Short mmCIF file of C-alpha atoms and ligand atoms in Angstrom, two decimals:
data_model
loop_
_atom_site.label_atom_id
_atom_site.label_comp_id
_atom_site.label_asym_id
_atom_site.label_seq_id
_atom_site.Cartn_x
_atom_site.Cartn_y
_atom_site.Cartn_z
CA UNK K 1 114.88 211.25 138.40
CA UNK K 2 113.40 207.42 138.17
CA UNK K 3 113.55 206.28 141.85
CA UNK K 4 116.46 203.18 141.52
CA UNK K 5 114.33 200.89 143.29
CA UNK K 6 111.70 200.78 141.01
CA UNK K 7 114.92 199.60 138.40
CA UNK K 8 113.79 196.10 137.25
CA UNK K 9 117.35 194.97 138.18
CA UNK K 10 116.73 195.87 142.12
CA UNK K 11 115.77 192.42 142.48
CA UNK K 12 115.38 192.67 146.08
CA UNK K 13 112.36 194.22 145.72
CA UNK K 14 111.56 191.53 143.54
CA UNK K 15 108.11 189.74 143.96
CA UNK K 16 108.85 185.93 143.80
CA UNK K 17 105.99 183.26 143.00
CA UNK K 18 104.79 182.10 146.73
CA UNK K 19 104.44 178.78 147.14
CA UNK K 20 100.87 176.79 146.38
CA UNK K 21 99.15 176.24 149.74
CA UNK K 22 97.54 172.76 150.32
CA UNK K 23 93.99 172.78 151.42
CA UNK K 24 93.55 173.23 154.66
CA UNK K 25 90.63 170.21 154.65
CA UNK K 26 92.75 166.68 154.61
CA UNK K 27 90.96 165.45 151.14
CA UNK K 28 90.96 161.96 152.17
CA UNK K 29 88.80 163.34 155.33
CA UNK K 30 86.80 165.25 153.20
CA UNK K 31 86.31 161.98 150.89
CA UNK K 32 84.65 160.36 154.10
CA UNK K 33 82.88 162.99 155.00
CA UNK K 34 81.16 162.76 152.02
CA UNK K 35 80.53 158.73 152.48
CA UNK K 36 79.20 159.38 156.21
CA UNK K 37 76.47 161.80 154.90
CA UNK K 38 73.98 158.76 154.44
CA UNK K 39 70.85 159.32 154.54
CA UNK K 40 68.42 156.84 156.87
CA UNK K 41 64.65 156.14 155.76
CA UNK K 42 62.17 158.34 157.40
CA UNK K 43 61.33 155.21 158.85
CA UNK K 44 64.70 154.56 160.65
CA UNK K 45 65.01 158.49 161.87
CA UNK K 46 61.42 157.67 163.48
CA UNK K 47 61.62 154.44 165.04
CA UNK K 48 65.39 156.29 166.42
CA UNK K 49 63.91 158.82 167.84
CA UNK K 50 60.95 156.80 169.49
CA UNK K 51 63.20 154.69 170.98
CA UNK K 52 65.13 157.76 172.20
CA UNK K 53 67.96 157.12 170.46
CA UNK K 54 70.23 160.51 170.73
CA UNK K 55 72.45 159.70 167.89
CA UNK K 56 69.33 159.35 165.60
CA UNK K 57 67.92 162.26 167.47
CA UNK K 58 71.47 164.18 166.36
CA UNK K 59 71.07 162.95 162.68
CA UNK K 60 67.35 163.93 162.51
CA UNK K 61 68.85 167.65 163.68
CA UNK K 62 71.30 167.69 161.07
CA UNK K 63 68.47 167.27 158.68
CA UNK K 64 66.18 169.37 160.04
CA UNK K 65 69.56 172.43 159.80
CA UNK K 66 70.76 171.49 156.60
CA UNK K 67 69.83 173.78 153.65
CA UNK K 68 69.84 170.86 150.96
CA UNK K 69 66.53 170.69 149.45
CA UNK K 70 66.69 166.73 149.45
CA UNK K 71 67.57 166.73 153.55
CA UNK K 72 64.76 168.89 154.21
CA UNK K 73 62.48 166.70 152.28
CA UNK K 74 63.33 163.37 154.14
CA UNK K 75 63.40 165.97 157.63
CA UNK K 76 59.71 167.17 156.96
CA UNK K 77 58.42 163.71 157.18
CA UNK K 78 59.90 162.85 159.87
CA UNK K 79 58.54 165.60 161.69
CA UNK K 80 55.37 165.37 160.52
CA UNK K 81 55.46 161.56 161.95
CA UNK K 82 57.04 162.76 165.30
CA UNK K 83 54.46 165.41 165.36
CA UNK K 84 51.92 162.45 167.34
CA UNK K 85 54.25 161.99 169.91
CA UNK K 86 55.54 165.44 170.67
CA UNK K 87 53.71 168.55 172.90
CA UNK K 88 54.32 166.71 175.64
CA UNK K 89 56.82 168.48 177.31
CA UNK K 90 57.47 171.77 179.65
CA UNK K 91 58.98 174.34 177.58
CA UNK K 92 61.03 177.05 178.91
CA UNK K 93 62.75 180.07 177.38
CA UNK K 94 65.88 181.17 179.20
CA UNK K 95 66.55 184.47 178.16
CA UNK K 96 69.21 187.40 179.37
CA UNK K 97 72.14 189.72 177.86
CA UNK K 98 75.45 188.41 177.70
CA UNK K 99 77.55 187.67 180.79
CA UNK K 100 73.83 187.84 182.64
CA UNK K 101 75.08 183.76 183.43
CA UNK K 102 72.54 182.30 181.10
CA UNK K 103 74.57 179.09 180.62
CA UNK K 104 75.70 178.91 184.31
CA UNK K 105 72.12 179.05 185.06
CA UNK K 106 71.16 176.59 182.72
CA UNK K 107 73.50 173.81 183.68
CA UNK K 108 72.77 174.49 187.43
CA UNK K 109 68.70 174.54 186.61
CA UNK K 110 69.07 171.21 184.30
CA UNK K 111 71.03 169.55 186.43
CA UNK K 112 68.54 170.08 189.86
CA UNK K 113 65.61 169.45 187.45
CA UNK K 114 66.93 166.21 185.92
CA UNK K 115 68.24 165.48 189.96
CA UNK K 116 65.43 166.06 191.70
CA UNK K 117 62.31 166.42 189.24
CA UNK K 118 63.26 163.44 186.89
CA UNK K 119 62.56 163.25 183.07
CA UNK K 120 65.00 164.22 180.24
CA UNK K 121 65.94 167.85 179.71
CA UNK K 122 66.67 169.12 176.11
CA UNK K 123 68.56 172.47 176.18
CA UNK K 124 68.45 174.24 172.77
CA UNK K 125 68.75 177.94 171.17
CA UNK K 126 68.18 180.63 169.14
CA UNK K 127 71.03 182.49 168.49
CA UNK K 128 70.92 184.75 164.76
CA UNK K 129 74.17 185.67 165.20
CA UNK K 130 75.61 182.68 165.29
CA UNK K 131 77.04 182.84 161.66
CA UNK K 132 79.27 185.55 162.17
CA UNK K 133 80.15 184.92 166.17
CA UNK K 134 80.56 181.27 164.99
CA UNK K 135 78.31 180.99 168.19
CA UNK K 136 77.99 183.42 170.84
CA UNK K 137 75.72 181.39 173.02
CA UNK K 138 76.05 177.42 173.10
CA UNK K 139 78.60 177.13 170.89
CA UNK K 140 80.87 176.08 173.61
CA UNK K 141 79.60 172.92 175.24
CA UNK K 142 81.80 173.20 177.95
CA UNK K 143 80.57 176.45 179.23
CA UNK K 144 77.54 173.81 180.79
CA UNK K 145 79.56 170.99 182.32
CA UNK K 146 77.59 169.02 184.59
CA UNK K 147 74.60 168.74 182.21
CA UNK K 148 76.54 168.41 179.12
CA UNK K 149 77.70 165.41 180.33
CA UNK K 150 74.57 164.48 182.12
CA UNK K 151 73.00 160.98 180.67
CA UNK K 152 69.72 162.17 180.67
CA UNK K 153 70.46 165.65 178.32
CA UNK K 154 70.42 166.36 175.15
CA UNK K 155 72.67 170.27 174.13
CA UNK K 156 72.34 171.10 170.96
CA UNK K 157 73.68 174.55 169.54
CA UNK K 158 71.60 176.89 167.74
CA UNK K 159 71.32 176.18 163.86
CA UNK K 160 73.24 178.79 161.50
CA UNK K 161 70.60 179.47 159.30
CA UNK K 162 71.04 182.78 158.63
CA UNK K 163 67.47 184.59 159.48
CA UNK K 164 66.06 184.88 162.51
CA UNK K 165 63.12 183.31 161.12
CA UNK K 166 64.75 180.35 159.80
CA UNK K 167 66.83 180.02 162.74
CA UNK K 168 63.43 179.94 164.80
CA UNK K 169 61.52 177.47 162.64
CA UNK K 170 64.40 174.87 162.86
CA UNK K 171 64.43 175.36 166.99
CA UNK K 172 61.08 174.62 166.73
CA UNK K 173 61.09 171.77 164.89
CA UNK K 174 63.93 170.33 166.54
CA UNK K 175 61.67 170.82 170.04
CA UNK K 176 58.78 168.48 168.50
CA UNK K 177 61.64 165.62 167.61
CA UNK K 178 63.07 166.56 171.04
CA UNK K 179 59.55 165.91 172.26
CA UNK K 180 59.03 162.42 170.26
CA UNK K 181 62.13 161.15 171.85
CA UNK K 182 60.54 161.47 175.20
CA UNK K 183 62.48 164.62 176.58
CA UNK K 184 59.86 166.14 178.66
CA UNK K 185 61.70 169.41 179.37
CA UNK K 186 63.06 171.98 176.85
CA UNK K 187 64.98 174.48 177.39
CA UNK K 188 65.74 177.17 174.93
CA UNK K 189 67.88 179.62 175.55
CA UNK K 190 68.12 182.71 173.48
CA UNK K 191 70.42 185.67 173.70
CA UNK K 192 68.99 188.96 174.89
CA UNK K 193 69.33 191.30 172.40
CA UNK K 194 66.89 192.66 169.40
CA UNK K 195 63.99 189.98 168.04
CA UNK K 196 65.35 187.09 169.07
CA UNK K 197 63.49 186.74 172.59
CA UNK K 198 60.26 187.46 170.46
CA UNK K 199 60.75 184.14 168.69
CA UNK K 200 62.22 182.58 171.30
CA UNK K 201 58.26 183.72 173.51
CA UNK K 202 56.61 182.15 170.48
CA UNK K 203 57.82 178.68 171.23
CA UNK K 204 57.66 178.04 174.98
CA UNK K 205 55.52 177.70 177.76
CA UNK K 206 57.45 180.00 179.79
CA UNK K 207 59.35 183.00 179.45
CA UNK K 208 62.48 183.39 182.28
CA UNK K 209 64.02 186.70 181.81
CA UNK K 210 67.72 186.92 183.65
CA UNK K 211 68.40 189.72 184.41
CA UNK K 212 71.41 191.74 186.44
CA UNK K 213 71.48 193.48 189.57
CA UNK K 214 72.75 197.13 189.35
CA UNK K 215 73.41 197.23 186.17
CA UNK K 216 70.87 199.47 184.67
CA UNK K 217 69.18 196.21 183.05
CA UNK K 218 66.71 196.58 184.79
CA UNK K 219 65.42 199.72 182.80
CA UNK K 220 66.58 198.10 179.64
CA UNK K 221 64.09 195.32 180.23
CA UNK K 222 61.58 198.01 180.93
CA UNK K 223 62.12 199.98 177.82
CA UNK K 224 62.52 197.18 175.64
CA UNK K 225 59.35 195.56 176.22
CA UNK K 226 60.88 192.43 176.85
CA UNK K 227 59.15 192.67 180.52
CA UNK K 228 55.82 192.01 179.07
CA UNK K 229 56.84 189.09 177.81
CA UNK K 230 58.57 187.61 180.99
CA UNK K 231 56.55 185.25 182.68
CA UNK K 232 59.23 185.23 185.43
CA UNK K 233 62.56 187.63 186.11
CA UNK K 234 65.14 185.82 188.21
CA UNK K 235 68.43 188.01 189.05
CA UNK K 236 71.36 186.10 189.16
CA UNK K 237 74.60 186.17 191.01
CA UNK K 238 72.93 187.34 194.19
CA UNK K 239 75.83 185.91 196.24
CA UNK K 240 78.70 187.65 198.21
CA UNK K 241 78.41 191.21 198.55
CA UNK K 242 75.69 191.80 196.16
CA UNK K 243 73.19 189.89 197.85
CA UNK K 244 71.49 193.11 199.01
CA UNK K 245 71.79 194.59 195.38
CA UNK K 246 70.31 192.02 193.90
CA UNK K 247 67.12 192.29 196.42
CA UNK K 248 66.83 195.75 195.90
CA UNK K 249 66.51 194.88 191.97
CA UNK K 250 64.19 192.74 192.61
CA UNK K 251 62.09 194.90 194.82
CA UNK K 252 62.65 197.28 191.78
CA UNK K 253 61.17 194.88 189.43
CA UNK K 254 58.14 193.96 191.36
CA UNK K 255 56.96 197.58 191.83
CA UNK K 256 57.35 197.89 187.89
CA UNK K 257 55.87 194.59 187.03
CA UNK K 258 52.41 196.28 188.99
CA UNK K 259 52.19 198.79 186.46
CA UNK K 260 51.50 196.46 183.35
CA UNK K 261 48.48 195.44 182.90
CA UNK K 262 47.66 191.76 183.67
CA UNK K 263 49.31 189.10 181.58
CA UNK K 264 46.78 186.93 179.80
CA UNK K 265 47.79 184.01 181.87
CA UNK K 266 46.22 185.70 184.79
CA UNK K 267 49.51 185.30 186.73
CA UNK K 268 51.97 188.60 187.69
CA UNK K 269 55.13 187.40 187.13
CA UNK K 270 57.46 186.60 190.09
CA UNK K 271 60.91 187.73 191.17
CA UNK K 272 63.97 185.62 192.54
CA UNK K 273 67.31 186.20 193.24
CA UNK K 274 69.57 182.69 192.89
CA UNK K 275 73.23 182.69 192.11
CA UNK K 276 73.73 179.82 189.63
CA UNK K 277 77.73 179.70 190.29
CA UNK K 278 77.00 179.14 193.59
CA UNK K 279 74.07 176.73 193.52
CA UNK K 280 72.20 179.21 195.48
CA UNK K 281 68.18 179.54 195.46
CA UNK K 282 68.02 176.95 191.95
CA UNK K 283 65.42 175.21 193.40
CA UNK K 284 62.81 177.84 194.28
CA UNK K 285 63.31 179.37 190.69
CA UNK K 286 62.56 175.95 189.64
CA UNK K 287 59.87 175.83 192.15
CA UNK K 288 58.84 179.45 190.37
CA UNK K 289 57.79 177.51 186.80
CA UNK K 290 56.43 174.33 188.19
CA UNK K 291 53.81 176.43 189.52
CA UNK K 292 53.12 178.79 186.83
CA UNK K 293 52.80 176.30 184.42
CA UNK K 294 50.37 173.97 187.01
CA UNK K 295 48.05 177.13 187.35
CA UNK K 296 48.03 178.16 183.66
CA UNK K 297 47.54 174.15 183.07
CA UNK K 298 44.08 174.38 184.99
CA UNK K 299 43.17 177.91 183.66
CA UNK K 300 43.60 176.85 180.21
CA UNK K 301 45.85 179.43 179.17
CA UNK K 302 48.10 176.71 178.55
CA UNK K 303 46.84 175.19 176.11
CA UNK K 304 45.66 178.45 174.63
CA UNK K 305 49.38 179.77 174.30
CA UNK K 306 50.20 176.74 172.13
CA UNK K 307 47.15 177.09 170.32
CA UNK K 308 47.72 180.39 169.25
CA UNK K 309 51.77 179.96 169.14
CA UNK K 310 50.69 176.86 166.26
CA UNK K 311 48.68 179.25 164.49
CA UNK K 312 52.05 181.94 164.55
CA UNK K 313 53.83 179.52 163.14
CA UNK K 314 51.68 178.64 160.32
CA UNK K 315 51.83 181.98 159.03
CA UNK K 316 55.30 183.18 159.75
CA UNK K 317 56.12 179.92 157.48
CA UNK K 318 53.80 181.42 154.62
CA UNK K 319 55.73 184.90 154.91
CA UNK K 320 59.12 182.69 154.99
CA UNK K 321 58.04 180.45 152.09
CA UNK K 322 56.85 183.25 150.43
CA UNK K 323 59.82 185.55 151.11
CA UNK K 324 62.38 182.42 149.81
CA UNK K 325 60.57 181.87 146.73
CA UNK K 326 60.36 185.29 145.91
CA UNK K 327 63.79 186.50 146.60
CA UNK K 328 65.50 183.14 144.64
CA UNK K 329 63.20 183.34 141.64
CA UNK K 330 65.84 183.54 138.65
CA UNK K 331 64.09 186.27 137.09
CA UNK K 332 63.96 188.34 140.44
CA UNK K 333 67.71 188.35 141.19
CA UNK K 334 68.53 189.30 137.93
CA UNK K 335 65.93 192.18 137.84
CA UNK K 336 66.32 193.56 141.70
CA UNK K 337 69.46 195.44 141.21
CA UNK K 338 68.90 197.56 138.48
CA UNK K 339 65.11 198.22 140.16
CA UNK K 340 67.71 199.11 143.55
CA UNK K 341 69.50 202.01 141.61
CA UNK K 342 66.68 203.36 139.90
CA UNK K 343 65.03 203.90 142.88
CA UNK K 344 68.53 205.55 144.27
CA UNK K 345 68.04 207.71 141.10
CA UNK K 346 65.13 208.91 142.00
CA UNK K 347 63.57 207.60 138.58
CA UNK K 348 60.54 205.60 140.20
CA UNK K 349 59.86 205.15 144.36
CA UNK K 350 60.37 202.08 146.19
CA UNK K 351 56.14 201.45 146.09
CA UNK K 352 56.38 201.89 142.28
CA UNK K 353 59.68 199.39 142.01
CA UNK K 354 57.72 196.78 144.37
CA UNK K 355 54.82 196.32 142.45
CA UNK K 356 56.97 196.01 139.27
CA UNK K 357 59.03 193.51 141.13
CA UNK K 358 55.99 191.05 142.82
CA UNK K 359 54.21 191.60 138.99
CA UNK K 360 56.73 189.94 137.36
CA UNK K 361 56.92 187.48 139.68
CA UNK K 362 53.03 187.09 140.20
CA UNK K 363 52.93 186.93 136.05
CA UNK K 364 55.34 184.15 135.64
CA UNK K 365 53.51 182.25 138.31
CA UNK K 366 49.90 182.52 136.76
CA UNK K 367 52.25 181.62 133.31
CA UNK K 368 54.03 178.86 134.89
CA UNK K 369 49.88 177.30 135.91
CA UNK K 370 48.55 177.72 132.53
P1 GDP V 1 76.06 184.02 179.44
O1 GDP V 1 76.84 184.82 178.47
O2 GDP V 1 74.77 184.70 179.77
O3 GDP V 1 75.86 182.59 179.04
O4 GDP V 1 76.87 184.02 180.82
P2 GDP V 1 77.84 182.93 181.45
O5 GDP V 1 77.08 181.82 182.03
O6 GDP V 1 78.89 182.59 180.45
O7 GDP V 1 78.45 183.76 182.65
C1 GDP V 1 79.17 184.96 182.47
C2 GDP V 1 80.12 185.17 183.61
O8 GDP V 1 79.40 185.37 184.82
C3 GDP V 1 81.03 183.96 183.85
O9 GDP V 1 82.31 184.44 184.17
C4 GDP V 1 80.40 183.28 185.04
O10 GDP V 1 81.35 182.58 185.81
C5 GDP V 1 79.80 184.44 185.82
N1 GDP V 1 78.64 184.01 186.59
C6 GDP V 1 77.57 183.32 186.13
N2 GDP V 1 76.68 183.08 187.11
C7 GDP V 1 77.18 183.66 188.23
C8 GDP V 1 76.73 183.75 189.58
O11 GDP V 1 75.68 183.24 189.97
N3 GDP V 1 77.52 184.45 190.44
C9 GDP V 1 78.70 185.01 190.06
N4 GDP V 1 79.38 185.66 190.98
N5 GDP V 1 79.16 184.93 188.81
C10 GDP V 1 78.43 184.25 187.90
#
């Protein structure tokens, strides 16, 4: 027998027409929006940022983010104006896993620098994730108080461009406009997990691995190669009763760090313990980079790094530009699916569907000259 609810006269189970949500964005807002998103000459961004002008600086970021192909246009030039006035900086990477206190460090190390060192500090990252997490690191200015509200800093979260790469290449670009606008440190702090302290290494001066006492980090960082890459390993929260943990890690880590092979810039990297909650041992860490980067600064390996880190860059913006103009060709999109499942068929291999793929694409280019 028909079940009586589903009886078109049951008209409690009735579906009635909902009610048309209004948009969640106020359109008169959305209206100004629109109206605010001015652009400046290249000019005006420049002579903003020379003069150190931070809401310039700001703008100037936006640009160098945005995906429009008209911002990045007017954001190129500035940066290639900048580019005279930048390099002249210290730039640190501040790297660590979650919860290792990266941000508790950093507001406790920018505020003794900018206290007792002088200069402007610029505290950046590179965070990939940051489209999904809406942020994991420096999305929340408030998790660094004192500096964020420190007149001589500049925070700015990481960009949410999607690829690692992309993310990267706006960091760095945003350093050299940090750089024109006469902040003469940079942090940039990346979160510790996969690539992401790789890109992060190809964009500073020095590498500051945080790590974790007792918490089996300290083989992670082994395993993961990301100890050949630290040009100093600080472990944090050495206060209370895990002040003697913490020195135990870090007689740990020195006994590992003697069985790599010599970093290029002739330096072993050092150890400290600090606590950055409780202001403890900031200074000497500090004290830690100042001298690294004075000794590589008379070796030459200074300058060498950057040389070679400009010469990275270069090409991993060929494989981006490459990659971008590739993967959005009109004729590529509409072709890479069906080449997907007839690979999955097992009617050509990937090799074969690759070629196929960059011919077409190589074919319409040599076309597209002639
Ligand atoms: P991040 O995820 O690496 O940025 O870590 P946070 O800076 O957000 O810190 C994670 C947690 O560790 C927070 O609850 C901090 O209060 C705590 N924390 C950070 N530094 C220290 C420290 O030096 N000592 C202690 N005891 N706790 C700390």
């Amino acid at each position: 027998m028909e079940h009586p609810e589903n009886n078109a006269e049951y008209a409690g189970l009735q579906v009635n027409a909902g009610v048309e949500q209004p948009s969640t964005i106020n359109p008169y807002l959305a209206r100004m929006r629109k109206k605010r998103q001015v652009l400046f000459s290249v000019q005006e961004y420049v002579e903003g940022i020379l003069r150190g002008d931070v809401t310039r600086l700001s703008q100037a970021v936006t640009l160098v983010e945005s995906t429009l192909p008209e911002h990045q246009i007017v954001a190129q030039e500035v940066i290639e104006k900048c580019l005279p006035y930048s390099g002249n900086s210290v730039r640190v990477g501040i790297s660590g896993v979650p919860g290792a206190g990266k941000s508790t460090s950093i507001d406790a190390f920018g505020v003794h620098l900018l206290d007792n060192y002088g200069g402007k500090l610029a505290v950046l990252a590179i965070d990939p994730s940051s489209e999904k997490t809406k942020g994991s690191i420096l999305g929340d200015k408030t998790r660094m108080e004192k500096l964020s509200v420190h007149p001589k800093s500049f925070i700015r979260p990481s960009p949410t461009a999607g690829s690692l790469g992309g993310v990267a290449r706006k960091t760095r670009e945003t350093i050299i406009l940090c750089e024109a606008a006469g902040y003469n440190n940079i942090f940039v702090e990346t979160v510790g997990v996969g690539q992401s302290e790789t890109a992060c290494h190809s964009m500073v001066d020095f590498f500051l691995l945080i790590q974790l006492a007792g918490t089996g980090d300290e083989l992670q960082g082994i395993k993961r190669g990301i100890m050949e890459i630290a040009d100093g390993i600080v472990i944090n929260k050495a206060d209370g009763d895990n002040v003697d943990r913490a020195n135990l890690a870090a007689t740990q880590f020195r006994n590992a760090l003697h069985l790599f092979p010599m970093p290029d810039s002739g330096l072993i990297p050092e150890v400290k313990c600090y606590s950055g909650f409780y202001d403890i041992g900031i200074d000497e860490v500090l004290a830690m980079i100042f001298r690294h980067i004075d000794h590589v600064k008379k070796n030459g390996y200074f300058q060498h790094r950057r040389n070679e880190q400009s010469k990275y860059w270069m090409h991993e913006s060929i494989n981006e530009q490459l990659k971008s103009g590739f993967y959005n060709d009109t004729d590529i999109r509409q072709q890479i699916g069906s080449m997907e499942r007839e690979v999955l068929d097992g009617h050509i291999t990937s090799f074969v569907a690759a070629k196929k793929l960059l011919d077409t694409y190589y074919n319409k280019l040599k076309n597209a000259a002639t």
